[in-house]
Each structure stands twice: as structure tokens, then as C-alpha cells.
CSV table of C-alpha atoms in Angstrom, one decimal:
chain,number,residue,atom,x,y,z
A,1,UNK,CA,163.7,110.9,-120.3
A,2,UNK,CA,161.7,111.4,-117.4
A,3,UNK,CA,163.7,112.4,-114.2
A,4,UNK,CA,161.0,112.5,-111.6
A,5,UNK,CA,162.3,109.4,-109.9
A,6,UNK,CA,165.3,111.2,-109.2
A,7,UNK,CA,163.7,113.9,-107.0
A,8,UNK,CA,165.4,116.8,-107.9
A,9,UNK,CA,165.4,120.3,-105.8
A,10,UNK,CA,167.3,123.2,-107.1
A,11,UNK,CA,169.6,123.2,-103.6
A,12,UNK,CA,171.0,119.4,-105.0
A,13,UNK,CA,171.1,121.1,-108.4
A,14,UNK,CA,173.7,123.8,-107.2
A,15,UNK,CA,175.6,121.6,-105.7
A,16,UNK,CA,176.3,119.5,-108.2
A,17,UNK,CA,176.6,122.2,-110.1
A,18,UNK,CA,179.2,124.1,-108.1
A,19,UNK,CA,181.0,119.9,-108.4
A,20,UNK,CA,181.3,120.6,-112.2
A,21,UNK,CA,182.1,124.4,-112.3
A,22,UNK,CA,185.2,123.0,-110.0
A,23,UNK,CA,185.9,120.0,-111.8
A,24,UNK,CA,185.7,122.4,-115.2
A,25,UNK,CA,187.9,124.9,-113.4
A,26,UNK,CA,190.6,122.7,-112.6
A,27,UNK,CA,190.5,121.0,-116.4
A,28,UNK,CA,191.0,124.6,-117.4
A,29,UNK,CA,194.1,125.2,-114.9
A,30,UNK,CA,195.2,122.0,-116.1
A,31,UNK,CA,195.1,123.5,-119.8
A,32,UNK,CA,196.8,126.5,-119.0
A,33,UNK,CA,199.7,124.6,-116.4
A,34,UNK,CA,199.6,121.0,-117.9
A,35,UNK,CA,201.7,118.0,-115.2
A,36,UNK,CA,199.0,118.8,-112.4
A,37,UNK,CA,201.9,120.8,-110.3
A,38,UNK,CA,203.0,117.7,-108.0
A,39,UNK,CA,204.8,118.5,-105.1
A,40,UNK,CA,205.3,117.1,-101.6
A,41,UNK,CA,203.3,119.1,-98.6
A,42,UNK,CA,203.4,119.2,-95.2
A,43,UNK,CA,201.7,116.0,-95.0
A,44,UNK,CA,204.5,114.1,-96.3
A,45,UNK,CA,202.1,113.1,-99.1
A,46,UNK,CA,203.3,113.5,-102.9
A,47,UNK,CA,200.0,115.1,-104.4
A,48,UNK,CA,198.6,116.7,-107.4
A,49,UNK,CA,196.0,119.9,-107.9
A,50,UNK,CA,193.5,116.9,-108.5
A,51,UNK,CA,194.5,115.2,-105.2
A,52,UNK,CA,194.3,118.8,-103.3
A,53,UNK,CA,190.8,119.4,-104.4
A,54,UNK,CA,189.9,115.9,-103.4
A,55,UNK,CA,191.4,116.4,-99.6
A,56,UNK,CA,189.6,119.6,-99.8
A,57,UNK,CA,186.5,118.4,-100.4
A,58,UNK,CA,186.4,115.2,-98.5
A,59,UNK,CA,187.5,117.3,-95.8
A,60,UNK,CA,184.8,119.9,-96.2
A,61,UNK,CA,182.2,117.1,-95.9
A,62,UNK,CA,183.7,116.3,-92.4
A,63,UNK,CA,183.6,120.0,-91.4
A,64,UNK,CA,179.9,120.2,-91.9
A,65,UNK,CA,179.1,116.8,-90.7
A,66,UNK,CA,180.7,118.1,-88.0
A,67,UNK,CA,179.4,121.5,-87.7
A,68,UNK,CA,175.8,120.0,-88.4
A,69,UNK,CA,176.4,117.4,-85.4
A,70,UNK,CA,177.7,119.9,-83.1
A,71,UNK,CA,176.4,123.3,-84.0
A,72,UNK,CA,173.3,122.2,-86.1
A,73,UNK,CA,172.3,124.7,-88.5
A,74,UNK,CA,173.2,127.3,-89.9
A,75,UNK,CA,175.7,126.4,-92.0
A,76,UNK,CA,177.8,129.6,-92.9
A,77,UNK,CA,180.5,129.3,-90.4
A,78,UNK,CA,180.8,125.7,-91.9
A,79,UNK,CA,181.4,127.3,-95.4
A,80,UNK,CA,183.7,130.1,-94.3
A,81,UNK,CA,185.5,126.8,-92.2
A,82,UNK,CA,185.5,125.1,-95.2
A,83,UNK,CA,187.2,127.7,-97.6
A,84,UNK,CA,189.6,128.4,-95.2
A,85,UNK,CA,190.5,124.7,-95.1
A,86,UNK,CA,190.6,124.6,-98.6
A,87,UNK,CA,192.8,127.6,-98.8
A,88,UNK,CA,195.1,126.0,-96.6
A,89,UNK,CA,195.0,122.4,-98.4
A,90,UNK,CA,196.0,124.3,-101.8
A,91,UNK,CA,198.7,126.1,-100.2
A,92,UNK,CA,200.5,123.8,-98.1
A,93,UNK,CA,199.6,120.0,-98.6
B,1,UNK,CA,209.3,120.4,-124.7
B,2,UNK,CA,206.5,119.7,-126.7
B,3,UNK,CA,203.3,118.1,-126.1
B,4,UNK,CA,202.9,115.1,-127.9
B,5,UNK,CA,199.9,113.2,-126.8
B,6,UNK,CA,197.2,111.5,-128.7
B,7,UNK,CA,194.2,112.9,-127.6
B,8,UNK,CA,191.7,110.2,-129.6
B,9,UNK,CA,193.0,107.7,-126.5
B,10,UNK,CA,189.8,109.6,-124.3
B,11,UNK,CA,187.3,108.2,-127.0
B,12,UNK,CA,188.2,104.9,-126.0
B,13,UNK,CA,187.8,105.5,-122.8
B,14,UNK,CA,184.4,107.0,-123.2
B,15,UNK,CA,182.2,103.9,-122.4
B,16,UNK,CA,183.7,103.5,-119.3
B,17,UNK,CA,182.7,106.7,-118.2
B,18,UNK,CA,179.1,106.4,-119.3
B,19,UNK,CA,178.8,102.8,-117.8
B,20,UNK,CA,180.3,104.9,-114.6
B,21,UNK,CA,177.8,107.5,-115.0
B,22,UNK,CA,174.8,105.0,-114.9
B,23,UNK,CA,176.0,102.6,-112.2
B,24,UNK,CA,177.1,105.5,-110.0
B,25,UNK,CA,176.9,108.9,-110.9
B,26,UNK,CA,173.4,108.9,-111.1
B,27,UNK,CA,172.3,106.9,-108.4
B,28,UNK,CA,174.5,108.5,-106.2
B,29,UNK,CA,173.3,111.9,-107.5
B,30,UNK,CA,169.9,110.4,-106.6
B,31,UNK,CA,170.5,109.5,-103.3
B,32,UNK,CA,171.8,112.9,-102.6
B,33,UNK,CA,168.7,114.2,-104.0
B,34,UNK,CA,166.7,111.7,-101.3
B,35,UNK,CA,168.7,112.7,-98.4
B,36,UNK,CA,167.1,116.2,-98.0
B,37,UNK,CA,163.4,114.8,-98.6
B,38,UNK,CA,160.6,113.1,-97.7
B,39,UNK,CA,158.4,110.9,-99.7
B,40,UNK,CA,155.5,108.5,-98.6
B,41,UNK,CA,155.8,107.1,-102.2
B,42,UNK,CA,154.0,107.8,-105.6
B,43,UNK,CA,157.2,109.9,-106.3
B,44,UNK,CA,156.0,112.7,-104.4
B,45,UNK,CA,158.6,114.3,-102.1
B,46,UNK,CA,158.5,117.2,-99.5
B,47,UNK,CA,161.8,119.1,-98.6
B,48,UNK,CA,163.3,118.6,-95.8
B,49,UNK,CA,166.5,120.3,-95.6
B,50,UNK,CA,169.3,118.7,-93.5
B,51,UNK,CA,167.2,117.2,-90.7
B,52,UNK,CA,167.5,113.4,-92.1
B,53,UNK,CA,171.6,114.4,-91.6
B,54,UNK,CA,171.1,115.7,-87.9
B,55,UNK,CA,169.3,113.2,-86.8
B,56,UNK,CA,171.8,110.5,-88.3
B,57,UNK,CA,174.6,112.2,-87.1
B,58,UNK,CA,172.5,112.1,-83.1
B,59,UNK,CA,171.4,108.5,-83.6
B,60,UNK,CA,172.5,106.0,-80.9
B,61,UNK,CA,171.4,103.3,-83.7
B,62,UNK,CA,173.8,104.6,-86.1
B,63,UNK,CA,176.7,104.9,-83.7
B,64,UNK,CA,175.7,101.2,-82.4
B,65,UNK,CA,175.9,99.9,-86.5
B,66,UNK,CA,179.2,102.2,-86.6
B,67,UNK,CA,180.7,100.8,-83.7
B,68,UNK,CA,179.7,97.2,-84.8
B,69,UNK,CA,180.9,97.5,-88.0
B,70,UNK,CA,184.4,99.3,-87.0
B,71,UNK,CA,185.0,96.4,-84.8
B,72,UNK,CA,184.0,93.9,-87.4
B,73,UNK,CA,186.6,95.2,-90.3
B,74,UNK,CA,189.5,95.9,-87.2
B,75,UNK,CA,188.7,92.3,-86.6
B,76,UNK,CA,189.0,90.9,-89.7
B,77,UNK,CA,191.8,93.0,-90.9
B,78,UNK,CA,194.2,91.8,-88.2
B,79,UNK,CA,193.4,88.2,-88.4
B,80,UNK,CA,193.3,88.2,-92.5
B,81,UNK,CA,196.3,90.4,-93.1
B,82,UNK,CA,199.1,88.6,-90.8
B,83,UNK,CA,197.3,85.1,-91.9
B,84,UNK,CA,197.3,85.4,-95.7
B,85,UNK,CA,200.7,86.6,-95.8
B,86,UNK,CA,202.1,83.7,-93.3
B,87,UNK,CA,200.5,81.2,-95.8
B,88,UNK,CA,201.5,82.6,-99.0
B,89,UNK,CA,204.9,82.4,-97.1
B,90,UNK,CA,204.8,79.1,-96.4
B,91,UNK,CA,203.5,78.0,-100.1
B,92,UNK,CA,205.8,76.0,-102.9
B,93,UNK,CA,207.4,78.6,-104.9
B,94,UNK,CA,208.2,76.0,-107.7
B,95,UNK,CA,207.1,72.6,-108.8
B,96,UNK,CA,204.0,71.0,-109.1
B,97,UNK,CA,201.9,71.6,-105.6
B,98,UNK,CA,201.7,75.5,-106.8
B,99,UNK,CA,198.8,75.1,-109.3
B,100,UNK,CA,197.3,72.5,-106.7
B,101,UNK,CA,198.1,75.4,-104.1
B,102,UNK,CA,196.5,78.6,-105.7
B,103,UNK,CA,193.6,76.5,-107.1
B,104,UNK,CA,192.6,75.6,-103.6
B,105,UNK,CA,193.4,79.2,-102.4
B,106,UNK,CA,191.6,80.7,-105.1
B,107,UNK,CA,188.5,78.2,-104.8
B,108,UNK,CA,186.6,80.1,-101.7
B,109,UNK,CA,186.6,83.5,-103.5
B,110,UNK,CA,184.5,81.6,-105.9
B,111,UNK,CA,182.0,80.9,-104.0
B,112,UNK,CA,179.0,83.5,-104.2
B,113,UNK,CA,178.0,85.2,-101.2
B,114,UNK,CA,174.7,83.9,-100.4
B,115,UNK,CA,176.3,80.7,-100.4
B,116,UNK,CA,178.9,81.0,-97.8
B,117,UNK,CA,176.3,82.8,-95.9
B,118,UNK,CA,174.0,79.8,-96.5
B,119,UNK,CA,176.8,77.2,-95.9
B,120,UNK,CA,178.0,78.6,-92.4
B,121,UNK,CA,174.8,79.2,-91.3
B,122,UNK,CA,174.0,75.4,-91.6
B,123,UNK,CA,177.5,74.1,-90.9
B,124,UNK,CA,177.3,75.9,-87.3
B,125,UNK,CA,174.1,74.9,-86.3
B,126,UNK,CA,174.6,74.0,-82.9
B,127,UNK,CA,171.4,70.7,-83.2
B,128,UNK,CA,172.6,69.3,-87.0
B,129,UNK,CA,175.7,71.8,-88.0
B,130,UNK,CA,179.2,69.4,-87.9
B,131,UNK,CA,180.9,72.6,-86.6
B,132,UNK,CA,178.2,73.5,-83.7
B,133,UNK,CA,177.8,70.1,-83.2
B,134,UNK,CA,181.7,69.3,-82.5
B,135,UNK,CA,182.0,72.4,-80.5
B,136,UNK,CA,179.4,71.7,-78.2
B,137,UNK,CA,180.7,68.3,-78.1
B,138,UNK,CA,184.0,69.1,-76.9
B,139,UNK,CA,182.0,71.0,-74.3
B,140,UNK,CA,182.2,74.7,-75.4
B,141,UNK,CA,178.3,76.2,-75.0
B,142,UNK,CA,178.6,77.4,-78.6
B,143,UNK,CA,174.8,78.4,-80.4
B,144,UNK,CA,175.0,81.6,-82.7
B,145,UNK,CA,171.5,81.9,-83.1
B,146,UNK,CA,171.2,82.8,-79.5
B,147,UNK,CA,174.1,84.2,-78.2
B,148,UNK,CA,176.1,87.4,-79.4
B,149,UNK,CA,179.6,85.8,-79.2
B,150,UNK,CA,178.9,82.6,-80.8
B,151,UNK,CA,177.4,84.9,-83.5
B,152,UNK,CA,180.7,87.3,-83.7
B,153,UNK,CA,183.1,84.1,-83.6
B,154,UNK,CA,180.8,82.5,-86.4
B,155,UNK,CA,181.2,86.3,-88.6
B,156,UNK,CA,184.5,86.2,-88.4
B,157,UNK,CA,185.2,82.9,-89.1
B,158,UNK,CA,183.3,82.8,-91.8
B,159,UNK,CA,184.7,85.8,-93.0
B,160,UNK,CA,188.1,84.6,-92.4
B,161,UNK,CA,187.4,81.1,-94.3
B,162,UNK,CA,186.2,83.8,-97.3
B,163,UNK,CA,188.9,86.2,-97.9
B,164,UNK,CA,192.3,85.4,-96.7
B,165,UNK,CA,193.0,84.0,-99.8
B,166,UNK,CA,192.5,86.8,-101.8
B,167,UNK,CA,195.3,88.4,-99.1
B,168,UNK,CA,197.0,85.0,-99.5
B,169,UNK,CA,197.0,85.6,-103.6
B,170,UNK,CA,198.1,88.6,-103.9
B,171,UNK,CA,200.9,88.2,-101.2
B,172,UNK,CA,201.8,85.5,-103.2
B,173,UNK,CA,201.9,87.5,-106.8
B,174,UNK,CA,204.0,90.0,-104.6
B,175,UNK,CA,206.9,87.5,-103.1
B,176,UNK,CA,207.4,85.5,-107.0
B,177,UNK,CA,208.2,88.8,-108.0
B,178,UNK,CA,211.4,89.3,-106.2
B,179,UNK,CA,214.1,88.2,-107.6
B,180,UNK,CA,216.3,85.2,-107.0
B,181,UNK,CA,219.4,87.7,-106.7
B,182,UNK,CA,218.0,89.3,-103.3
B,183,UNK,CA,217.8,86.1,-102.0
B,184,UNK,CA,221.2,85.1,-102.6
B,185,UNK,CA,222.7,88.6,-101.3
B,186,UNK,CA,221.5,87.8,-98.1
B,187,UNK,CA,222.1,83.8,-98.2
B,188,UNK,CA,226.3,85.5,-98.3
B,189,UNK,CA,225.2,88.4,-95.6
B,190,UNK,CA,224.4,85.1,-93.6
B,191,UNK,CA,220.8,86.5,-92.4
B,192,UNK,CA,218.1,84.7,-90.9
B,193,UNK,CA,214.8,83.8,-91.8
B,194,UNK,CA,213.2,86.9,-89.8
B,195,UNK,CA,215.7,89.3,-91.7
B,196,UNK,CA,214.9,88.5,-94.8
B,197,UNK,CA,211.0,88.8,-94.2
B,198,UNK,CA,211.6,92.0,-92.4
B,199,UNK,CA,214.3,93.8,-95.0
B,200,UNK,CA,212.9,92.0,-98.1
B,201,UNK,CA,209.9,90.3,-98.4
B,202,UNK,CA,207.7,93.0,-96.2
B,203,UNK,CA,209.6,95.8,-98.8
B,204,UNK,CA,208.8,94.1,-101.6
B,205,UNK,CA,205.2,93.2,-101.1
B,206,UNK,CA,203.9,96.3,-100.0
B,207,UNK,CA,202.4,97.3,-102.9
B,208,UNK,CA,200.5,94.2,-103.2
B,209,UNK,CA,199.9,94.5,-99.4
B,210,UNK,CA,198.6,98.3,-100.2
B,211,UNK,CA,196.1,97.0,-102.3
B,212,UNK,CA,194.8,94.3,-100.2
B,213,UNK,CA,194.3,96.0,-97.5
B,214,UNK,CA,192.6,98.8,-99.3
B,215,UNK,CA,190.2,95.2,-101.0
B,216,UNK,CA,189.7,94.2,-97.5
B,217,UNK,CA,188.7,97.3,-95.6
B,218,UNK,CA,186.6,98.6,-98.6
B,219,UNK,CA,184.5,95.0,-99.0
B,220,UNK,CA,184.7,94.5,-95.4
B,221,UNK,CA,183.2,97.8,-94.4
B,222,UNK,CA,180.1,97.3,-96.8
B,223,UNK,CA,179.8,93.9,-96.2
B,224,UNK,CA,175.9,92.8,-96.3
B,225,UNK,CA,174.9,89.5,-98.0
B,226,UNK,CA,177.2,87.1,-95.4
B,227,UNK,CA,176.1,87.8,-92.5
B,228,UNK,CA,172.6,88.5,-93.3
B,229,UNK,CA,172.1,85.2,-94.7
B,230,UNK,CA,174.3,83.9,-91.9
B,231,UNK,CA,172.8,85.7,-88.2
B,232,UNK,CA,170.2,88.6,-89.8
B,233,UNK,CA,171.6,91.1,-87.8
B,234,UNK,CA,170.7,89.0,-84.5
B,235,UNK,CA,170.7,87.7,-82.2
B,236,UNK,CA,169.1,91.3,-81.4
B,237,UNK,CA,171.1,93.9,-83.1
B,238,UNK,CA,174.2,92.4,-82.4
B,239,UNK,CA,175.9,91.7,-85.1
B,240,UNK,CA,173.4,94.2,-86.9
B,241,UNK,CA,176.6,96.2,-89.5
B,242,UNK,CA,175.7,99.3,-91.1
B,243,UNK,CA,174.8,97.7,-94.7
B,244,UNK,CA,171.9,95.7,-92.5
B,245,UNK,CA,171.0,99.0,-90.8
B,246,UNK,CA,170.6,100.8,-93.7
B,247,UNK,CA,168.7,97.9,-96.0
B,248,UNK,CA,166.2,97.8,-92.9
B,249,UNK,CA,166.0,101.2,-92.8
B,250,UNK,CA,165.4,102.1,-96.4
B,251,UNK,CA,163.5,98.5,-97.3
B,252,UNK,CA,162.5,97.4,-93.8
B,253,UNK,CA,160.6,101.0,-92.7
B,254,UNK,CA,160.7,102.7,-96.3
B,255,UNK,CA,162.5,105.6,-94.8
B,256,UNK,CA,164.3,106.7,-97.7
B,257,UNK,CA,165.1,109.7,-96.8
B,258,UNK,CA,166.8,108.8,-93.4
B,259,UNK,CA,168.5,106.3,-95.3
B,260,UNK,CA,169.9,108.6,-98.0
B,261,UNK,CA,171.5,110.4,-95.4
B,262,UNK,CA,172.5,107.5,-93.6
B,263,UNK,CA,174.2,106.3,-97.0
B,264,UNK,CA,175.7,109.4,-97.5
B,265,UNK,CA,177.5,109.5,-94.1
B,266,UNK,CA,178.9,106.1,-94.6
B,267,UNK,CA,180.0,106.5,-97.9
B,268,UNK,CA,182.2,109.2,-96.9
B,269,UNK,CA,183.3,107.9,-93.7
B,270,UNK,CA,184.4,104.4,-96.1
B,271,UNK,CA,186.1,107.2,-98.8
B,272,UNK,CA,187.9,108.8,-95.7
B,273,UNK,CA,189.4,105.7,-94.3
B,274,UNK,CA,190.1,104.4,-97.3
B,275,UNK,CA,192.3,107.7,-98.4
B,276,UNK,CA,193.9,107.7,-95.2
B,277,UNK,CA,195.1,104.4,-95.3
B,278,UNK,CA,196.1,104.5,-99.0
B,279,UNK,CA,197.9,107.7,-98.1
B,280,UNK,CA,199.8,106.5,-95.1
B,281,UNK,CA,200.8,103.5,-97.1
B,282,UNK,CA,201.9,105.8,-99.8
B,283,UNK,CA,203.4,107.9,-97.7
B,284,UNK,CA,205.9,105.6,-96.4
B,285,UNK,CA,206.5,104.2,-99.8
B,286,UNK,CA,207.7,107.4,-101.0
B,287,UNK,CA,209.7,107.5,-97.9
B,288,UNK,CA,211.3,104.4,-98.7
């Protein structure tokens, strides 16, 4: 099947690709620790290992939206923003 | 405690996921792949990094649609929400007028979109419409083809006339499901009308409420065929909402790339609201 029309570069490729390794990652930790490890964070919010990547990676969008809107680019301190954040979503929320 | 589940239940589930992968996954991986190009067309594309998302991000047209279309669902939402939930309310719980009542409820979501959009834009007409016609009669200066409030009013109505009754439904679904007994209790407790909306009806329907809301914000926030039948976007840009920006961007000027990014920005804004307003409903729920 032909997949010009979908314009691929290999930037879009690795991020997709980083997408799967996490969503593959988090199947894996779901093998090993089956029930998704529920709990309720400092939000107030009942949520799941599933639900903590999500919030991590919604939010990381909005950090480099931001970033990009404020700062423009480069991007790094977005990243390094947006690991932090993540760090923080997967320990407390 | 042993682990007991029937893992051949994910091959029935399988088509979904490839009917998923083909309506969405793949065009949204595609317009991912846009959003950081350039193409004149032929499929030949030039890279472009993430200037299609800076400039998005620093476009006063953008933040115009945004704005617009912000004000349009905040709009819609308040007037919908109270409304459906006041008639559902006021609806026969038993006898014979509740078919006749839920048929007519459920008759405008029936109706496609092109042809509400088509049937308010003639029925407000100000020259032939019986609505522009009666308002201009009773002396308002009423002509949504020319001026931007007429045009809002017209959205909204129209809007309004559309989808409450899907509020109106499921608020509906949500109050026959409390049970007689409640009802009773607070007969004996002696409490009014207001207390029993306010300690057990508004309870008991949230979960429908939830997921009306969530309908109504989502559909609402990418509305397109209504009021582009209904105004176009004019008179100007006024009631120009982001779906309209973005068809005339990526149709209108073939600026597909502009308009990837453009997508992707209000895709995740729409995914952001939507999970904060699930999760402060939720949130209270598991308060509750």
C-alpha cells in the first residue's frame, strides 16, 4: 500500500514511535502489576497508571504549545519541562 | 487470588479497533505528518518544522475563531443545560402523553444538519422568513444576513431548537430512574419542591448530566455544518467558529499545512476541556 499521501518524515515517525514504546511499556507494567494501581492524588481525582500517562501527555502538549508561543524554539527546556511534569503527575496525582 | 479472565474477549473486540485505526488513527497520524510541511500539491512536501505551529499559536485570526467559538459553546451550554433539564422536569412521568412527549423531543435530533441549517436560514429571512418577518413586524430591526447580533441570536437559537432535547432526553432517562421510595421519604420529611430537585433529583441525574454536558461541549465545540449553511461565517467573520476557519483555511486557500497545525491545536484544546470537565464532574462524584 502506498503511503505517500500520508507525508511521512522520520521526526513524525519517532514520535509516534516513542507513543507506542510508551503505550508498550505501560501494557508491560500492567503485566507485571495487573489492576492499573488506582489511587486518589492530590487532585482529588481517582486515577489509574493509564489515566497518569494521559494527564502527562495532554499536559506536555500544553507545555510546548506554550513554550513554542512564548519562547519559540528550541524545544529542550520544553522536554526537560515536560519530564519533570510527568515525573510529578506519576508520583503525586 | 487468581486471574481468571478470558482473554479471547479482545478478538471480539478487534474490529473495533481496526475501524478506529482507519477513521482516526491514520488520518490523525496524517495530519500530524502535514502539520510540519509544506506541499503545493502533486504530493510533494517540503519540511517545515514547527513554524505552521508558531504562527497559529501568534495568529489574531485564530484567537478571533477561539474566542468566537468559546463564546458560542459558553452560550449554548448555559441556555441548553438549565433548559432541557426544566422540561424533562416538567414532562408526564406516566400515562399516555410520554410517548407523544419523547417522540416530539426526540424529533429535532432527527433532523440532518444541513437541514436545520437550511430551514433557519430561510425561516429567519428578514423579506420572506415567518420568524424575520414577525420580528421586524413587532418592530425589532432584526436581519442576520447583515448584522452580527441578529446573526449570534439566529446561532443560538437555532442551536438551541437542535439540541436541548437530547439534554432534555437524557435528563429524562436520569429522573425515571429514581425510585418511587425517595420520593416518598421526602413526601413524610414534608420538603418542598426546590428540596427535592436540589437533594435528589440534581444527585441522581448527574451521571446523565455528566454525559450531556460532555455531548454538548464536544459537538458544540466542532460544530460546522449549521451555521455554515445558516450565516457562512458572516456577516464578515463574525460568527466565523473554528471548524469554518479551518475548512477555509485548508479548502478555501489549500493551506494544508497551516491547517494541520491549526487542527492539531484545537483538537487538544477540545481533549483538554473535555477532561477537565469530565474530571471535575467525577471528582465531585467520588466526593459524594
Amino acid at each position: 500500500m502506498a503511503l505517500s499521501w500520508m507525508a511521512w518524515t522520520w521526526e513524525t515517525a519517532a514520535f509516534f514511535a516513542i507513543i507506542a514504546g510508551l503505550l508498550v511499556v505501560m501494557a508491560l507494567w500492567e503485566w507485571r502489576r495487573p489492576g492499573g494501581a488506582q489511587r486518589r492524588g492530590i487532585l482529588g481525582l481517582d486515577t489509574t497508571r493509564g489515566d497518569r500517562l494521559f494527564i502527562s501527555l495532554l499536559g506536555s502538549a500544553f507545555i510546548h504549545l506554550g513554550w513554542l508561543g512564548l519562547l519559540g524554539e528550541p524545544l529542550w527546556g520544553a522536554v526537560a519541562l515536560s519530564l519533570l511534569y510527568a515525573t510529578a503527575v506519576f508520583r503525586w496525582v | 487470588m487468581g486471574k481468571t479472565e478470558n482473554q479471547k474477549a479482545w478478538f471480539f473486540v478487534l474490529p473495533v479497533f481496526v475501524l478506529v485505526a482507519f477513521n482516526a488513527l491514520i488520518p490523525l497520524m496524517a495530519v500530524v505528518n502535514y502539520s510540519v510541511q509544506e506541499t503545493f500539491g502533486n504530493n510533494v512536501f517540503f519540511f517545515e518544522g514547527l513554524k505552521w505551529f508558531e504562527e497559529v499559536l501568534h495568529s489574531d485570526r485564530f484567537h478571533a475563531s477561539l474566542l468566537r467559538q468559546l463564546a458560542f459553546t459558553g452560550t449554548i451550554l448555559a441556555i441548553e443545560v438549565p433548559l432541557g433539564v426544566a422540561i424533562a422536569l416538567s414532562m408526564p412521568r406516566r400515562g399516555p402523553w410520554v410517548s407523544v412527549c419523547l417522540v416530539l423531543m426526540a424529533l429535532p435530533l432527527l433532523i440532518p444538519w444541513n437541514v436545520v441549517g437550511a430551514m433557519w436560514n430561510i425561516f429567519a429571512l428578514p423579506d420572506i422568513g415567518l420568524l424575520g418577518r414577525m420580528l421586524n413586524g413587532l418592530g425589532f430591526n432584526y436581519n442576520y444576513t447583515q448584522q452580527p447580533f441578529s446573526a449570534w441570536a439566529t446561532l443560538i437559537a437555532m442551536d438551541v431548537w437542535h439540541w436541548t432535547s437530547l439534554v432534555v432526553l437524557l435528563a429524562y432517562a436520569g429522573l425515571s430512574a429514581i425510585p418511587d421510595a425517595y420520593y416518598q421519604a421526602a413526601k413524610i420529611d414534608g420538603a418542598s419542591s426546590w428540596a427535592v430537585l436540589r437533594h435528589i433529583q440534581l444527585p441522581k441525574m448527574k451521571r446523565v448530566l455528566t454525559i450531556a454536558i460532555l455531548l454538548r461541549f464536544m459537538d458544540s465545540f466542532n460544530i460546522y455544518t449549521e451555521p455554515f449553511v445558516l450565516t457562512g461565517g458572516g456577516p464578515g467573520n463574525t460568527t466565523t467558529l473554528l471548524s469554518i476557519d479551518l475548512v477555509k483555511m485548508a479548502l478555501g486557500q489549500f493551506d494544508l499545512g497551516r491547517a494541520a497545525a491549526m487542527s492539531i491545536v484545537y483538537f487538544l484544546i477540545i481533549l483538554l476541556l473535555s477532561w477537565i470537565f469530565y474530571a471535575a464532574m467525577t471528582r465531585e462524584e467520588g466526593r459524594s
